[in-house]
PDB file of C-alpha atoms in Angstrom:
ATOM      1  CA  UNK M   1      43.433 -37.668  -2.556  1.00 91.00           C
ATOM      2  CA  UNK M   2      42.035 -36.344  -6.546  1.00 93.00           C
ATOM      3  CA  UNK M   3      39.228 -39.075  -6.331  1.00 93.00           C
ATOM      4  CA  UNK M   4      38.632 -37.490  -2.147  1.00 93.00           C
ATOM      5  CA  UNK M   5      38.660 -33.820  -3.860  1.00 94.00           C
ATOM      6  CA  UNK M   6      36.403 -34.498  -6.531  1.00 93.00           C
ATOM      7  CA  UNK M   7      33.817 -36.275  -4.234  1.00 93.00           C
ATOM      8  CA  UNK M   8      33.923 -32.982  -1.954  1.00 94.00           C
ATOM      9  CA  UNK M   9      33.410 -30.860  -4.863  1.00 94.00           C
ATOM     10  CA  UNK M  10      30.633 -32.650  -6.494  1.00 93.00           C
ATOM     11  CA  UNK M  11      29.489 -32.409  -2.737  1.00 93.00           C
ATOM     12  CA  UNK M  12      29.999 -28.511  -2.386  1.00 95.00           C
ATOM     13  CA  UNK M  13      28.013 -27.942  -5.924  1.00 94.00           C
ATOM     14  CA  UNK M  14      25.219 -30.280  -5.216  1.00 94.00           C
ATOM     15  CA  UNK M  15      24.826 -27.695  -1.700  1.00 94.00           C
ATOM     16  CA  UNK M  16      25.331 -24.531  -3.947  1.00 95.00           C
ATOM     17  CA  UNK M  17      22.373 -25.677  -6.230  1.00 94.00           C
ATOM     18  CA  UNK M  18      20.436 -26.414  -3.383  1.00 94.00           C
ATOM     19  CA  UNK M  19      21.365 -23.022  -1.239  1.00 96.00           C
ATOM     20  CA  UNK M  20      20.581 -21.444  -4.863  1.00 95.00           C
ATOM     21  CA  UNK M  21      17.248 -22.739  -5.345  1.00 94.00           C
ATOM     22  CA  UNK M  22      16.167 -22.161  -1.740  1.00 94.00           C
ATOM     23  CA  UNK M  23      17.246 -18.250  -2.099  1.00 95.00           C
ATOM     24  CA  UNK M  24      15.405 -17.904  -5.575  1.00 93.00           C
ATOM     25  CA  UNK M  25      12.294 -19.421  -3.337  1.00 93.00           C
ATOM     26  CA  UNK M  26      12.795 -16.714  -0.790  1.00 94.00           C
ATOM     27  CA  UNK M  27      12.914 -13.544  -3.602  1.00 93.00           C
ATOM     28  CA  UNK M  28       9.772 -15.000  -4.878  1.00 91.00           C
ATOM     29  CA  UNK M  29       7.896 -15.233  -1.689  1.00 92.00           C
ATOM     30  CA  UNK M  30       9.644 -11.471  -0.774  1.00 91.00           C
ATOM     31  CA  UNK M  31       8.306  -9.987  -3.862  1.00 90.00           C
ATOM     32  CA  UNK M  32       5.243 -11.877  -3.282  1.00 88.00           C
ATOM     33  CA  UNK M  33       4.905 -10.132   0.589  1.00 84.00           C
ATOM     34  CA  UNK M  34       6.109  -6.979  -0.852  1.00 88.00           C
ATOM     35  CA  UNK M  35       3.508  -6.685  -3.421  1.00 86.00           C
ATOM     36  CA  UNK M  36       1.000  -7.841  -1.206  1.00 80.00           C
ATOM     37  CA  UNK M  37       1.710  -4.924   1.307  1.00 82.00           C
ATOM     38  CA  UNK M  38       1.524  -2.531  -1.582  1.00 84.00           C
ATOM     39  CA  UNK M  39      -2.144  -3.594  -2.384  1.00 81.00           C
ATOM     40  CA  UNK M  40      -3.463  -4.044   0.878  1.00 76.00           C
ATOM     41  CA  UNK M  41      -1.402   0.069   2.031  1.00 79.00           C
ATOM     42  CA  UNK M  42      -3.246   1.138  -1.177  1.00 81.00           C
ATOM     43  CA  UNK M  43      -6.731  -0.383  -0.397  1.00 74.00           C
ATOM     44  CA  UNK M  44      -6.485   1.136   3.218  1.00 74.00           C
ATOM     45  CA  UNK M  45      -5.551   4.367   2.516  1.00 76.00           C
ATOM     46  CA  UNK M  46      -8.700   4.178  -0.114  1.00 78.00           C
ATOM     47  CA  UNK M  47     -10.724   3.233   2.617  1.00 72.00           C
ATOM     48  CA  UNK M  48      -9.820   6.043   4.571  1.00 74.00           C
ATOM     49  CA  UNK M  49      -9.718   8.667   2.094  1.00 74.00           C
ATOM     50  CA  UNK M  50     -13.822   7.677   1.629  1.00 73.00           C
ATOM     51  CA  UNK M  51     -14.589   7.728   5.609  1.00 71.00           C
ATOM     52  CA  UNK M  52     -12.420  11.157   6.151  1.00 72.00           C
ATOM     53  CA  UNK M  53     -10.829  10.049   9.356  1.00 78.00           C
ATOM     54  CA  UNK M  54      -8.233  12.618   8.178  1.00 77.00           C
ATOM     55  CA  UNK M  55     -10.638  15.391   8.665  1.00 81.00           C
ATOM     56  CA  UNK M  56     -10.778  14.201  12.345  1.00 84.00           C
ATOM     57  CA  UNK M  57      -7.372  13.469  13.228  1.00 78.00           C
ATOM     58  CA  UNK M  58      -7.084  15.973  15.558  1.00 81.00           C
ATOM     59  CA  UNK M  59      -9.917  14.590  17.706  1.00 85.00           C
ATOM     60  CA  UNK M  60      -9.585  12.466  20.699  1.00 88.00           C
ATOM     61  CA  UNK M  61     -10.884   9.503  20.818  1.00 90.00           C
ATOM     62  CA  UNK M  62     -10.792   8.363  16.806  1.00 89.00           C
ATOM     63  CA  UNK M  63      -9.683   5.350  16.132  1.00 89.00           C
ATOM     64  CA  UNK M  64      -9.813   4.846  12.330  1.00 85.00           C
ATOM     65  CA  UNK M  65     -11.679   2.736  10.036  1.00 86.00           C
ATOM     66  CA  UNK M  66     -13.486  -0.405  10.622  1.00 87.00           C
ATOM     67  CA  UNK M  67     -10.961  -2.046   8.222  1.00 85.00           C
ATOM     68  CA  UNK M  68      -8.256  -0.689  10.583  1.00 86.00           C
ATOM     69  CA  UNK M  69      -9.906  -2.497  13.269  1.00 89.00           C
ATOM     70  CA  UNK M  70     -10.771  -5.675  12.898  1.00 89.00           C
ATOM     71  CA  UNK M  71      -9.023  -9.157  11.469  1.00 89.00           C
ATOM     72  CA  UNK M  72     -10.558 -11.932   8.979  1.00 89.00           C
ATOM     73  CA  UNK M  73     -10.198 -15.180   8.272  1.00 90.00           C
ATOM     74  CA  UNK M  74      -8.467 -15.987   5.264  1.00 87.00           C
ATOM     75  CA  UNK M  75     -11.091 -16.216   2.365  1.00 87.00           C
ATOM     76  CA  UNK M  76     -13.706 -14.400   4.352  1.00 90.00           C
ATOM     77  CA  UNK M  77     -13.199 -10.992   3.550  1.00 87.00           C
ATOM     78  CA  UNK M  78     -15.211 -10.273   0.641  1.00 88.00           C
ATOM     79  CA  UNK M  79     -18.273 -11.728   2.755  1.00 90.00           C
ATOM     80  CA  UNK M  80     -16.947  -9.421   5.557  1.00 90.00           C
ATOM     81  CA  UNK M  81     -17.364  -5.936   3.295  1.00 88.00           C
ATOM     82  CA  UNK M  82     -20.753  -7.049   1.563  1.00 90.00           C
ATOM     83  CA  UNK M  83     -22.051  -7.807   5.124  1.00 90.00           C
ATOM     84  CA  UNK M  84     -20.533  -4.338   6.538  1.00 88.00           C
ATOM     85  CA  UNK M  85     -21.372  -2.177   3.556  1.00 86.00           C
ATOM     86  CA  UNK M  86     -21.778   1.325   4.073  1.00 84.00           C
ATOM     87  CA  UNK M  87     -20.365   0.793   8.040  1.00 87.00           C
ATOM     88  CA  UNK M  88     -16.754   0.764   5.958  1.00 84.00           C
ATOM     89  CA  UNK M  89     -16.763   4.431   5.276  1.00 83.00           C
ATOM     90  CA  UNK M  90     -17.579   5.690   8.426  1.00 86.00           C
ATOM     91  CA  UNK M  91     -14.882   6.422  11.115  1.00 89.00           C
ATOM     92  CA  UNK M  92     -14.838   4.590  14.287  1.00 91.00           C
ATOM     93  CA  UNK M  93     -14.758   6.164  17.650  1.00 92.00           C
ATOM     94  CA  UNK M  94     -14.439   5.689  21.201  1.00 92.00           C
ATOM     95  CA  UNK M  95     -17.953   7.031  22.422  1.00 92.00           C
ATOM     96  CA  UNK M  96     -21.601   8.478  21.564  1.00 92.00           C
ATOM     97  CA  UNK M  97     -20.085  11.746  22.945  1.00 92.00           C
ATOM     98  CA  UNK M  98     -16.783  11.632  20.483  1.00 92.00           C
ATOM     99  CA  UNK M  99     -19.317  10.964  18.025  1.00 92.00           C
ATOM    100  CA  UNK M 100     -21.266  14.165  18.142  1.00 92.00           C
ATOM    101  CA  UNK M 101     -18.146  16.239  18.584  1.00 91.00           C
ATOM    102  CA  UNK M 102     -16.853  14.230  15.147  1.00 90.00           C
ATOM    103  CA  UNK M 103     -20.507  14.862  13.507  1.00 90.00           C
ATOM    104  CA  UNK M 104     -19.770  18.772  15.033  1.00 90.00           C
ATOM    105  CA  UNK M 105     -16.144  18.773  13.346  1.00 87.00           C
ATOM    106  CA  UNK M 106     -17.675  17.443   9.787  1.00 85.00           C
ATOM    107  CA  UNK M 107     -20.581  20.019  10.150  1.00 87.00           C
ATOM    108  CA  UNK M 108     -19.120  22.812  10.907  1.00 85.00           C
ATOM    109  CA  UNK M 109     -16.333  22.025   7.404  1.00 80.00           C
ATOM    110  CA  UNK M 110     -19.022  21.752   5.397  1.00 77.00           C
ATOM    111  CA  UNK M 111     -17.959  17.883   5.004  1.00 78.00           C
ATOM    112  CA  UNK M 112     -20.161  14.708   4.554  1.00 80.00           C
ATOM    113  CA  UNK M 113     -19.310  11.967   6.447  1.00 82.00           C
ATOM    114  CA  UNK M 114     -20.261   8.886   8.940  1.00 86.00           C
ATOM    115  CA  UNK M 115     -19.430   7.533  12.769  1.00 90.00           C
ATOM    116  CA  UNK M 116     -19.455   4.042  14.344  1.00 90.00           C
ATOM    117  CA  UNK M 117     -19.339   5.098  18.214  1.00 93.00           C
ATOM    118  CA  UNK M 118     -18.505   2.411  20.449  1.00 93.00           C
ATOM    119  CA  UNK M 119     -20.018   1.842  23.705  1.00 85.00           C
ATOM    120  CA  UNK M 120     -23.393   1.502  21.682  1.00 79.00           C
ATOM    121  CA  UNK M 121     -25.806  -1.711  23.124  1.00 71.00           C
ATOM    122  CA  UNK M 122     -28.046  -3.754  20.961  1.00 66.00           C
ATOM    123  CA  UNK M 123     -30.227  -6.420  21.062  1.00 64.00           C
ATOM    124  CA  UNK M 124     -29.578  -7.605  17.617  1.00 60.00           C
ATOM    125  CA  UNK M 125     -29.410 -11.505  17.385  1.00 59.00           C
ATOM    126  CA  UNK M 126     -26.111 -13.056  16.692  1.00 61.00           C
ATOM    127  CA  UNK M 127     -25.688 -16.356  14.840  1.00 57.00           C
ATOM    128  CA  UNK M 128     -22.351 -17.437  16.656  1.00 54.00           C
ATOM    129  CA  UNK M 129     -21.751 -20.488  13.369  1.00 55.00           C
ATOM    130  CA  UNK M 130     -22.158 -17.577  10.463  1.00 83.00           C
ATOM    131  CA  UNK M 131     -19.913 -14.815   9.367  1.00 89.00           C
ATOM    132  CA  UNK M 132     -19.522 -13.184  13.199  1.00 90.00           C
ATOM    133  CA  UNK M 133     -17.119 -16.231  13.948  1.00 89.00           C
ATOM    134  CA  UNK M 134     -14.764 -15.305  11.261  1.00 91.00           C
ATOM    135  CA  UNK M 135     -14.182 -11.773  12.244  1.00 92.00           C
ATOM    136  CA  UNK M 136     -12.545 -10.374  15.132  1.00 91.00           C
ATOM    137  CA  UNK M 137     -11.891  -6.821  16.567  1.00 91.00           C
ATOM    138  CA  UNK M 138      -9.023  -5.646  18.120  1.00 90.00           C
ATOM    139  CA  UNK M 139     -10.561  -4.923  21.442  1.00 92.00           C
ATOM    140  CA  UNK M 140     -13.817  -6.117  23.423  1.00 93.00           C
ATOM    141  CA  UNK M 141     -15.378  -2.780  22.233  1.00 93.00           C
ATOM    142  CA  UNK M 142     -15.265  -3.358  18.544  1.00 93.00           C
ATOM    143  CA  UNK M 143     -16.121  -6.690  19.184  1.00 92.00           C
ATOM    144  CA  UNK M 144     -19.521  -5.578  20.673  1.00 92.00           C
ATOM    145  CA  UNK M 145     -19.422  -3.439  17.833  1.00 93.00           C
ATOM    146  CA  UNK M 146     -19.277  -6.228  15.133  1.00 93.00           C
ATOM    147  CA  UNK M 147     -21.973  -7.955  16.998  1.00 92.00           C
ATOM    148  CA  UNK M 148     -24.431  -5.050  16.028  1.00 90.00           C
ATOM    149  CA  UNK M 149     -23.100  -4.610  12.647  1.00 90.00           C
ATOM    150  CA  UNK M 150     -22.803  -8.165  11.522  1.00 91.00           C
ATOM    151  CA  UNK M 151     -23.971 -10.317  14.089  1.00 89.00           C
ATOM    152  CA  UNK M 152     -27.471 -10.982  12.621  1.00 88.00           C
ATOM    153  CA  UNK M 153     -26.462 -11.283   9.041  1.00 90.00           C
ATOM    154  CA  UNK M 154     -26.624 -14.773   7.557  1.00 90.00           C
ATOM    155  CA  UNK M 155     -24.151 -16.665   5.270  1.00 91.00           C
ATOM    156  CA  UNK M 156     -24.939 -19.426   2.814  1.00 90.00           C
ATOM    157  CA  UNK M 157     -22.516 -21.819   1.844  1.00 87.00           C
ATOM    158  CA  UNK M 158     -23.652 -21.867  -2.039  1.00 83.00           C
ATOM    159  CA  UNK M 159     -23.575 -19.058  -4.707  1.00 89.00           C
ATOM    160  CA  UNK M 160     -25.916 -15.963  -5.053  1.00 91.00           C
ATOM    161  CA  UNK M 161     -28.557 -18.116  -6.525  1.00 92.00           C
ATOM    162  CA  UNK M 162     -28.867 -20.050  -2.938  1.00 91.00           C
ATOM    163  CA  UNK M 163     -28.553 -16.377  -1.149  1.00 91.00           C
ATOM    164  CA  UNK M 164     -31.615 -15.198  -3.574  1.00 92.00           C
ATOM    165  CA  UNK M 165     -33.744 -18.518  -2.200  1.00 92.00           C
ATOM    166  CA  UNK M 166     -32.672 -18.046   1.212  1.00 90.00           C
ATOM    167  CA  UNK M 167     -33.552 -14.261   1.312  1.00 90.00           C
ATOM    168  CA  UNK M 168     -36.801 -14.948  -0.675  1.00 92.00           C
ATOM    169  CA  UNK M 169     -37.642 -17.381   2.081  1.00 91.00           C
ATOM    170  CA  UNK M 170     -36.973 -15.016   4.805  1.00 88.00           C
ATOM    171  CA  UNK M 171     -37.924 -11.215   3.089  1.00 86.00           C
ATOM    172  CA  UNK M 172     -36.632  -9.392   6.466  1.00 87.00           C
ATOM    173  CA  UNK M 173     -32.755 -10.697   6.947  1.00 88.00           C
ATOM    174  CA  UNK M 174     -29.860  -9.844   5.196  1.00 91.00           C
ATOM    175  CA  UNK M 175     -27.813 -12.719   3.364  1.00 92.00           C
ATOM    176  CA  UNK M 176     -24.246 -13.116   2.135  1.00 92.00           C
ATOM    177  CA  UNK M 177     -22.028 -15.452   0.369  1.00 91.00           C
ATOM    178  CA  UNK M 178     -18.758 -15.966   1.006  1.00 89.00           C
ATOM    179  CA  UNK M 179     -17.879 -14.035  -2.235  1.00 87.00           C
ATOM    180  CA  UNK M 180     -19.678 -10.677  -1.623  1.00 88.00           C
ATOM    181  CA  UNK M 181     -22.710 -11.467  -3.004  1.00 91.00           C
ATOM    182  CA  UNK M 182     -25.418  -9.665  -1.215  1.00 91.00           C
ATOM    183  CA  UNK M 183     -29.094  -9.840  -0.751  1.00 92.00           C
ATOM    184  CA  UNK M 184     -31.402  -7.380   1.457  1.00 91.00           C
ATOM    185  CA  UNK M 185     -34.671  -5.995   1.981  1.00 90.00           C
ATOM    186  CA  UNK M 186     -33.132  -3.010   0.550  1.00 87.00           C
ATOM    187  CA  UNK M 187     -31.671  -4.629  -2.685  1.00 90.00           C
ATOM    188  CA  UNK M 188     -30.320  -7.501  -4.294  1.00 92.00           C
ATOM    189  CA  UNK M 189     -26.376  -7.662  -5.361  1.00 89.00           C
ATOM    190  CA  UNK M 190     -24.054 -10.088  -6.869  1.00 89.00           C
ATOM    191  CA  UNK M 191     -19.710  -9.584  -6.853  1.00 80.00           C
ATOM    192  CA  UNK M 192     -18.128  -7.328  -5.102  1.00 67.00           C
ATOM    193  CA  UNK M 193     -14.395  -7.807  -5.266  1.00 61.00           C
ATOM    194  CA  UNK M 194     -12.355  -7.604  -2.112  1.00 61.00           C
ATOM    195  CA  UNK M 195      -8.390  -6.711  -1.481  1.00 58.00           C
ATOM    196  CA  UNK M 196      -8.891  -8.222   1.800  1.00 61.00           C
ATOM    197  CA  UNK M 197      -7.271  -5.001   3.286  1.00 66.00           C
ATOM    198  CA  UNK M 198      -7.365  -4.748   6.979  1.00 67.00           C
ATOM    199  CA  UNK M 199      -5.166  -3.520   9.647  1.00 64.00           C
ATOM    200  CA  UNK M 200      -3.968  -6.932  10.578  1.00 67.00           C
ATOM    201  CA  UNK M 201      -3.151  -8.331   7.347  1.00 71.00           C
ATOM    202  CA  UNK M 202      -1.116  -5.442   6.897  1.00 69.00           C
ATOM    203  CA  UNK M 203       0.591  -6.123   9.784  1.00 71.00           C
ATOM    204  CA  UNK M 204       1.134  -9.406   9.270  1.00 71.00           C
TER     205      UNK M 204
END
């Protein structure tokens, strides 16, 4: 009976050690997700503050910032932000009519700002195998807006030197890299950190 009790005790101690190890891993994972959520919240709040969306909060048809309305494949966040450029600081609204109302509100408040209207048609060429395939909108209308904003932008697999070569070979196009470098007719830029902040990432 003593030997059986000792064997049971050893088994219980091993089980306890396994559960404690799992608990430690779970606590570490929890802390990582909490820190991630805090960083995403801060980044989204900063994007919303830059866009001035709060100044238009009482206007019907205001949907938020572009980052609130997209989901991006892991690792492609910096490329998307480089491609979207100034559009990241604009407020997305449901229609051109609402866009006019939003601009009127901003103008009456003597406030600068930018809007992106859904429902605008575009003949921009889309590169299905490029950056566009790694970004999705929350609605079909947002997807159409993404077609206009980034569907024509080329992405290179290499670094900034490869992107520069591509830009020089085709001076009229916009080229970005996965790390966030951007080469456009109006200027070249390397680097561009990204927190990967989107509404979808925060919800996850």
